Coordinates of C-alpha atoms and ligand atoms in Angstrom, one line a residue:
M1 CA 7.1 -0.1 8.5
N2 CA 5.8 3.3 9.7
K3 CA 8.1 5.2 12.1
I4 CA 6.5 6.9 15.1
N5 CA 7.6 10.5 15.6
S6 CA 9.4 10.4 19.0
K7 CA 7.2 13.1 20.5
N8 CA 4.3 10.8 19.8
L9 CA 5.8 7.9 21.9
I10 CA 3.8 9.2 24.9
W11 CA 0.7 7.7 23.3
V12 CA 2.1 4.2 23.1
P13 CA 1.1 3.0 26.6
W14 CA -2.4 4.4 26.2
M15 CA -2.8 2.7 22.8
R16 CA -1.6 -0.5 24.5
R17 CA -4.4 -0.1 27.0
A18 CA -6.9 0.6 24.1
L19 CA -5.8 -2.6 22.4
Q20 CA -6.3 -4.5 25.6
L21 CA -9.8 -3.1 25.9
A22 CA -10.5 -4.0 22.2
S23 CA -9.5 -7.6 22.9
L24 CA -12.4 -8.0 25.4
G25 CA -14.8 -8.1 22.4
E26 CA -12.9 -11.1 20.8
G27 CA -15.3 -13.5 19.1
E28 CA -18.4 -11.3 19.7
T29 CA -18.1 -8.3 17.3
S30 CA -18.3 -9.8 13.8
P31 CA -18.9 -8.6 11.2
N32 CA -17.6 -5.6 12.9
P33 CA -13.9 -5.1 14.0
L34 CA -12.5 -5.2 17.5
V35 CA -12.1 -1.6 18.8
G36 CA -11.0 -0.1 22.1
A37 CA -10.8 3.5 23.2
V38 CA -9.5 5.7 26.0
V39 CA -10.5 9.3 26.8
L40 CA -8.0 11.6 28.6
D41 CA -8.6 15.1 30.0
K42 CA -6.5 18.0 28.9
E43 CA -3.9 17.2 31.6
G44 CA -3.6 13.6 30.4
H45 CA -5.6 12.0 33.2
I46 CA -7.9 9.1 32.3
L47 CA -11.6 9.9 32.1
G48 CA -13.1 6.9 30.4
E49 CA -12.6 3.6 28.7
G50 CA -14.6 1.6 26.3
F51 CA -14.7 -1.3 23.8
H52 CA -17.0 -2.5 21.1
S53 CA -18.8 -5.5 22.6
R54 CA -21.0 -6.7 19.7
A55 CA -22.4 -5.6 16.4
G56 CA -25.3 -3.2 17.0
S57 CA -24.0 -2.1 20.4
P58 CA -22.3 1.3 20.9
H59 CA -18.9 1.7 19.3
A60 CA -15.8 1.9 21.6
E61 CA -15.5 5.7 21.4
I62 CA -19.1 6.1 22.5
E63 CA -18.6 3.8 25.5
A64 CA -15.5 5.7 26.5
F65 CA -17.2 9.1 26.2
A66 CA -20.2 7.8 28.2
Q67 CA -17.7 7.1 31.1
A68 CA -15.9 10.4 30.6
G69 CA -19.1 12.5 31.0
N70 CA -18.8 16.2 30.0
N71 CA -15.2 16.5 31.0
A72 CA -13.4 15.7 27.7
K73 CA -13.2 19.2 26.4
G74 CA -9.6 19.9 25.3
G75 CA -8.7 16.3 26.0
T76 CA -7.5 13.4 23.8
L77 CA -9.3 10.3 22.4
I78 CA -7.1 7.3 21.9
V79 CA -8.7 4.7 19.6
T80 CA -7.4 1.5 18.0
L81 CA -9.3 2.0 14.6
E82 CA -10.2 5.1 12.6
P83 CA -13.5 6.4 13.9
C84 CA -16.5 5.8 11.6
C85 CA -18.2 8.6 9.8
H86 CA -21.3 6.8 8.4
H87 CA -24.7 5.8 9.7
G88 CA -24.5 2.1 10.2
L89 CA -26.5 0.3 13.0
T90 CA -25.3 3.3 15.2
P91 CA -24.7 7.0 14.4
P92 CA -21.2 8.1 13.2
C93 CA -18.5 8.3 15.9
T94 CA -17.0 11.4 14.3
E95 CA -20.2 13.3 15.4
A96 CA -19.8 12.2 19.0
I97 CA -16.1 13.1 18.9
L98 CA -16.8 16.7 17.7
K99 CA -19.5 17.0 20.3
S100 CA -17.1 16.0 23.0
Q101 CA -14.8 18.8 22.1
V102 CA -11.6 16.8 22.5
Q103 CA -8.8 18.6 20.7
R104 CA -6.8 15.5 19.7
V105 CA -7.5 12.0 18.3
V106 CA -4.8 9.3 18.4
V107 CA -5.5 6.4 16.0
A108 CA -3.7 3.1 15.5
S109 CA -4.8 2.2 12.0
N110 CA -7.2 3.2 9.1
D111 CA -10.5 1.4 8.7
P112 CA -10.4 -0.6 5.4
D113 CA -14.3 -0.5 5.2
K114 CA -15.0 1.6 2.0
R115 CA -17.6 3.6 3.9
V116 CA -14.8 5.0 6.2
A117 CA -11.4 4.4 4.6
G118 CA -9.7 7.7 5.5
K119 CA -12.9 9.7 5.5
G120 CA -13.2 9.4 9.3
I121 CA -9.8 10.9 9.8
S122 CA -10.2 13.7 7.2
T123 CA -13.6 14.7 8.7
L124 CA -11.8 15.2 12.1
K125 CA -8.9 17.1 10.5
K126 CA -11.2 19.4 8.6
A127 CA -13.0 20.2 11.8
G128 CA -9.6 21.4 13.2
L129 CA -8.7 18.5 15.5
E130 CA -5.1 17.2 15.7
V131 CA -5.1 13.6 14.4
I132 CA -2.1 11.3 15.1
N133 CA -2.3 8.1 13.1
G134 CA -0.2 5.0 13.1
I135 CA 0.5 4.4 16.9
L136 CA 1.0 0.6 17.3
K137 CA -0.4 0.1 13.8
K138 CA 1.2 -3.3 13.4
E139 CA -0.3 -4.6 16.6
A140 CA -3.7 -3.2 15.8
D141 CA -3.7 -4.6 12.3
Y142 CA -2.7 -8.0 13.7
Q143 CA -5.5 -7.9 16.3
N144 CA -8.0 -7.1 13.5
R145 CA -6.5 -9.4 10.9
A146 CA -9.7 -11.4 10.5
F147 CA -11.9 -8.3 10.0
R148 CA -9.3 -6.7 7.6
F149 CA -9.0 -9.9 5.6
R150 CA -12.7 -10.3 5.3
V151 CA -13.2 -6.7 4.1
K152 CA -10.4 -7.2 1.6
T153 CA -11.3 -10.6 0.1
G154 CA -15.0 -11.2 0.9
R155 CA -14.0 -14.3 2.8
P156 CA -13.4 -14.9 6.5
W157 CA -9.9 -15.5 7.9
G158 CA -9.4 -19.3 8.2
V159 CA -7.6 -21.0 11.1
L160 CA -7.0 -24.7 10.7
K161 CA -6.6 -26.6 13.9
W162 CA -5.5 -30.2 14.4
A163 CA -4.1 -32.3 17.2
M164 CA -1.5 -34.9 16.4
S165 CA 0.9 -37.3 18.0
L166 CA 4.6 -36.7 18.0
D167 CA 4.8 -39.0 15.0
G168 CA 2.4 -36.8 13.1
R169 CA -0.8 -38.9 13.3
T170 CA -4.3 -37.3 13.8
S171 CA -6.0 -40.6 14.3
L172 CA -5.4 -44.4 14.7
S173 CA -5.7 -46.5 11.5
N174 CA -9.3 -47.5 12.7
G175 CA -10.2 -43.8 12.7
E176 CA -10.2 -43.4 16.5
S177 CA -8.8 -40.0 17.6
K178 CA -10.3 -39.4 21.0
W179 CA -8.2 -38.1 22.7
I180 CA -4.9 -37.3 21.2
S181 CA -4.5 -34.1 23.2
S182 CA -4.8 -33.4 26.9
S183 CA -7.9 -32.0 28.5
K184 CA -6.2 -28.7 29.1
A185 CA -5.3 -28.4 25.4
R186 CA -8.9 -29.2 24.5
E187 CA -10.0 -26.4 26.9
Y188 CA -7.7 -24.1 24.8
V189 CA -9.6 -25.3 21.7
H190 CA -12.9 -24.3 23.4
Q191 CA -11.4 -20.8 23.8
M192 CA -10.4 -20.8 20.1
R193 CA -14.0 -21.7 19.2
A194 CA -15.2 -18.8 21.4
N195 CA -13.0 -16.5 19.4
S196 CA -14.4 -17.8 16.1
D197 CA -17.6 -17.0 14.3
A198 CA -18.0 -20.5 12.8
V199 CA -16.5 -24.0 13.3
I200 CA -16.3 -26.2 10.2
V201 CA -16.0 -30.0 10.0
G202 CA -16.4 -32.4 7.1
G203 CA -18.9 -35.3 6.9
G204 CA -16.0 -37.7 7.8
T205 CA -15.5 -36.2 11.2
V206 CA -19.3 -36.2 12.0
R207 CA -19.5 -39.9 11.0
M208 CA -16.4 -40.9 13.0
D209 CA -16.4 -38.6 16.0
D210 CA -19.9 -37.2 16.5
P211 CA -18.4 -33.9 17.9
L212 CA -20.3 -31.2 19.8
L213 CA -18.1 -28.3 18.6
T214 CA -19.2 -25.7 21.2
S215 CA -17.1 -23.4 23.3
R216 CA -18.6 -25.1 26.4
G217 CA -20.2 -21.8 27.4
I218 CA -17.1 -19.6 27.2
A219 CA -18.6 -17.6 24.3
N220 CA -21.6 -15.3 24.9
S221 CA -22.9 -16.4 21.6
E222 CA -21.7 -19.9 20.5
P223 CA -20.0 -20.0 17.0
L224 CA -22.1 -21.4 14.1
R225 CA -21.4 -25.1 13.6
V226 CA -21.0 -26.1 10.0
V227 CA -20.9 -29.6 8.5
F228 CA -19.5 -29.6 5.0
T229 CA -20.5 -32.6 3.0
K230 CA -20.3 -33.6 -0.7
S231 CA -22.4 -36.8 -0.4
L232 CA -25.1 -35.9 2.2
N233 CA -24.2 -39.2 3.6
L234 CA -24.8 -38.1 7.2
P235 CA -26.1 -39.9 10.2
Q236 CA -29.8 -39.4 11.3
Q237 CA -28.6 -38.9 14.9
A238 CA -25.7 -36.6 15.8
K239 CA -24.9 -34.2 18.6
L240 CA -24.7 -31.4 16.1
W241 CA -28.4 -31.9 15.2
D242 CA -29.4 -30.6 18.6
T243 CA -29.5 -26.9 18.0
S244 CA -30.7 -25.9 21.4
V245 CA -27.1 -25.2 22.4
A246 CA -25.8 -23.6 19.1
S247 CA -26.9 -23.2 15.5
T248 CA -25.9 -25.9 13.0
F249 CA -25.7 -25.5 9.2
I250 CA -25.3 -28.4 6.8
A251 CA -23.5 -27.1 3.7
Y252 CA -23.8 -29.2 0.5
S253 CA -24.1 -28.8 -3.2
S254 CA -27.3 -28.9 -5.2
I255 CA -25.8 -31.9 -7.0
A256 CA -25.7 -33.9 -3.8
E257 CA -29.3 -33.0 -3.1
R258 CA -30.4 -34.4 -6.5
N259 CA -28.5 -37.6 -6.0
H260 CA -29.4 -38.3 -2.4
L261 CA -32.7 -38.7 -0.7
Y262 CA -31.4 -37.5 2.6
Q263 CA -33.9 -37.1 5.4
F264 CA -32.8 -33.8 6.9
P265 CA -32.9 -33.7 10.7
D266 CA -35.2 -31.0 12.2
G267 CA -32.6 -28.7 13.9
P268 CA -29.9 -27.7 11.3
K269 CA -30.3 -25.0 8.7
R270 CA -29.0 -25.5 5.1
I271 CA -26.4 -23.8 3.0
V272 CA -26.8 -24.9 -0.6
L273 CA -23.7 -24.3 -2.8
N274 CA -23.1 -24.8 -6.5
K275 CA -20.1 -26.9 -5.9
S276 CA -18.5 -28.2 -2.7
E277 CA -15.6 -25.8 -2.9
P278 CA -14.3 -24.4 0.4
I279 CA -14.1 -20.9 -1.1
E280 CA -17.8 -20.9 -1.9
L281 CA -18.6 -22.0 1.6
L282 CA -16.5 -19.2 3.0
E283 CA -18.2 -16.6 0.8
A284 CA -21.5 -17.8 2.1
L285 CA -20.3 -17.6 5.7
A286 CA -18.9 -14.0 5.2
L287 CA -22.5 -13.1 4.1
K288 CA -23.7 -14.5 7.4
G289 CA -21.3 -12.0 9.2
C290 CA -18.3 -14.3 9.8
N291 CA -14.9 -12.7 10.1
R292 CA -13.1 -15.8 11.3
V293 CA -13.7 -19.5 10.9
L294 CA -12.1 -22.4 12.6
W295 CA -11.5 -25.5 10.5
E296 CA -11.6 -28.5 12.8
C297 CA -11.9 -31.1 10.1
G298 CA -10.0 -34.3 9.3
P299 CA -7.2 -34.8 6.7
R300 CA -9.4 -34.7 3.6
L301 CA -11.2 -31.4 4.1
S302 CA -8.0 -29.9 5.7
S303 CA -6.1 -30.6 2.4
A304 CA -8.9 -29.1 0.3
A305 CA -9.1 -26.0 2.6
I306 CA -5.3 -25.4 2.5
S307 CA -4.9 -26.0 -1.2
S308 CA -7.7 -23.6 -2.0
G309 CA -6.1 -20.8 0.0
C310 CA -8.8 -20.9 2.7
V311 CA -6.4 -21.2 5.6
Q312 CA -4.4 -18.2 6.8
E313 CA -3.3 -19.6 10.1
L314 CA -2.5 -23.0 11.7
A315 CA -3.0 -24.0 15.3
V316 CA -1.4 -27.4 15.8
V317 CA -1.4 -29.3 19.1
I318 CA 1.5 -31.8 19.4
S319 CA 1.1 -34.5 22.0
P320 CA 3.9 -36.6 23.4
K321 CA 2.4 -39.9 22.1
L322 CA 3.3 -42.3 19.4
L323 CA 0.4 -43.6 17.4
G324 CA 2.5 -45.4 14.7
G325 CA 1.1 -47.2 11.7
E326 CA 1.7 -47.1 8.0
P327 CA 1.3 -43.6 6.5
F328 CA -2.2 -43.0 7.8
G329 CA -4.0 -40.2 9.6
T330 CA -1.5 -37.6 8.6
P331 CA -3.0 -34.2 8.9
L332 CA -3.0 -33.3 5.3
A333 CA -4.0 -36.4 3.4
S334 CA -3.8 -35.6 -0.3
L335 CA -1.9 -32.3 -0.1
G336 CA 1.5 -33.3 -1.5
F337 CA 4.0 -31.0 -3.2
K338 CA 6.5 -32.2 -5.9
S339 CA 9.3 -29.8 -5.2
M340 CA 10.7 -27.7 -2.3
E341 CA 9.9 -24.6 -4.3
E342 CA 6.2 -25.3 -4.0
V343 CA 6.0 -26.1 -0.3
L344 CA 4.2 -23.7 2.1
L345 CA 6.4 -21.6 4.3
L346 CA 5.1 -20.7 7.7
N347 CA 5.7 -17.9 10.2
Q348 CA 5.6 -19.0 13.8
V349 CA 3.5 -16.6 15.9
L350 CA 3.2 -18.7 19.1
L351 CA 4.7 -21.7 20.9
K352 CA 3.0 -22.5 24.1
R353 CA 3.2 -25.4 26.5
I354 CA -0.2 -26.6 27.6
D355 CA 0.0 -29.3 30.3
Q356 CA 2.1 -32.1 28.6
D357 CA 1.2 -30.9 25.1
W358 CA 2.8 -28.2 22.8
L359 CA 0.7 -25.7 20.8
M360 CA 2.2 -24.1 17.7
Q361 CA 0.4 -21.3 16.0
M362 CA 1.7 -20.3 12.6
C363 CA 0.6 -18.0 9.8
I364 CA 0.7 -18.9 6.1
P365 CA 2.0 -15.6 4.7
Q366 CA 1.4 -16.7 1.1
F367 CA -2.4 -16.8 1.7
Q368 CA -2.7 -13.5 3.4
D369 CA -3.2 -11.1 0.4
Ligands
NAP1 N1 -6.8 -35.1 15.4 C1 -7.6 -34.1 15.0 O1 -7.3 -32.9 15.2 C2 -8.8 -34.5 14.1 C3 -9.7 -33.5 13.8 C4 -10.8 -33.8 13.0 C5 -10.9 -35.1 12.6 N2 -10.0 -36.1 12.9 C6 -10.1 -37.5 12.5 O2 -10.2 -37.4 11.1 C7 -10.9 -38.6 10.6 C8 -11.8 -38.2 9.6 O3 -11.1 -37.7 8.5 P1 -11.8 -37.1 7.2 O4 -10.7 -36.6 6.3 O5 -12.8 -38.1 6.6 O6 -12.6 -35.9 7.9 P2 -13.1 -34.5 7.3 O7 -12.0 -33.9 6.6 O8 -13.6 -33.8 8.5 O9 -14.2 -34.9 6.3 C9 -14.0 -35.2 5.0 C10 -15.3 -34.9 4.3 O10 -15.5 -33.5 4.1 C11 -16.5 -33.4 3.1 N3 -16.1 -32.4 2.1 C12 -16.9 -31.4 1.7 N4 -16.3 -30.7 0.7 C13 -15.1 -31.2 0.5 C14 -14.0 -31.0 -0.3 N5 -14.0 -29.9 -1.2 N6 -12.9 -31.7 -0.2 C15 -12.8 -32.7 0.7 N7 -13.8 -33.1 1.5 C16 -14.9 -32.3 1.4 C17 -16.7 -34.8 2.5 O11 -17.9 -35.2 3.2 P3 -18.9 -36.4 2.7 O12 -18.1 -37.6 2.8 O13 -20.0 -36.3 3.8 O14 -19.3 -36.0 1.4 C18 -15.5 -35.5 2.9 O15 -15.6 -36.9 2.9 C19 -11.6 -39.2 11.8 O16 -10.8 -40.3 12.2 C20 -11.4 -38.1 12.9 O17 -11.3 -38.7 14.1 C21 -8.9 -35.8 13.7
ZN2 ZN1 -18.0 4.3 15.2

C-alpha cells in the first residue's frame, strides 16, 4: 500500500475527476487502457479536461491540452496513467507535455506496457519536470484491471455472468431459462456487454436460447459475439448469424472441422483452435484487441472457464424465484471440489438491488496473477 505524502493530498480530488473522465471510455478503448486527464494553470484553475475515447484517437493528455490552449505554461497535468513515450498510432504524449511547458505532472499509476513501463515518467523527470506518482493508484489500477491483466498475461480479463433463482438454478429441467431475472437486471447486463470487448457463449446456449447478445445500442461499437463449440453441432438459423448488428465468431477446433461437415452460415467469421480450451480462445481474442470478455454461457462452459483460470470476476443476478427440481441447472455443472481447502474464495466488490433482483459482483483473487 503506497502512502501519499500529505502535501500531495491536494491532488486527490483532481485525480478523482480524471478517473471519472477516464471511465467515459469504458468498453471502447481496447486494446488501449482507460485514461483521463485534467490540465490546471499555475494558480490551480482548471484549463482543460480529456479522456481516451478509442484506440487510434488522441490520448487523454492531448485532448486536455487541446482544451487548455496555450495557457498551460507553469501549470499541472493530472493523468490517471503514466504518459506514453513511444510512437504508437499517435505521437508520444511526453512530447506534447514538454511542449505545453507545464511544470508538474501528477500520475496515478505506471503503465505496464513494456514500451512505456517507467520510461514515460523518467523522460519527464530528466526534462526537469516535477513528477508525483501514486495518487489514487489503487483506484486507477482497479479501473484498468482488464488492460493490466491482458498486458501481464496475454489473456483478457474474464467476467462470468449468470442469473439464477434463489434456489440456485440457472434453468428449468427442460432447459428453459427465459427469463429468470427481471427486465431491469437484463438492461444492466446490456450495459455489462457494452463495457466488454467480446461476449462468449457455448454451443449449448445457442441451441437452447438463440440469444442476440448485443448491448441493444448502448455501446458505440458492439462487442464481438463468440460461439464456442467443440462439436460444430450448431443450428443453420440463429440470431447470432445475422452480423448486420454485430460481428460473430464461431470458435472451434480443427478436430471438429474434420469430423463434422458443418455448413457454415454466411455471416460469422471463424476462429480455428488446436483444442477447445478456454485459454486458447482467450489468447486468440487478446490478439483481436480484447481486454475484457463476458462469459454468458451455461453451466458446462462456465465450469470449464472457471477451472482453467479464465474467470477473474463473477457477476451473479439472484432472483426471488424458486425453480426447484433435482440437482439440475446449477451454475457450475461439473466443477466440484473435494475439500474445503480447494474451494474458490471470493471478494465481494458490489451488492446492488436491481428492481426485485440482487446483483452480486465478486472477484476471484486466486486467478488474478
Ligand atoms: N441463467 C443463465 O444465466 C444462463 C446463461 C446461459 C445459459 N443458460 C442455460 O444453460 C443451458 C445450456 O447449458 P450448457 O451448459 O449446455 O451451455 P453452454 O455452457 O453455453 O454450452 C456448452 C457447450 O459449450 C461448448 N464448449 C466449447 N468448449 C468447451 C469446453 N472446453 N468445455 C465445455 N464446453 C465447451 C460445447 O458446445 P458444443 O456442444 O456445440 O460442442 C458445450 O456443449 C440452457 O438451458 C440455457 O438456457 C442459462
Ligand atoms: Zn499517450
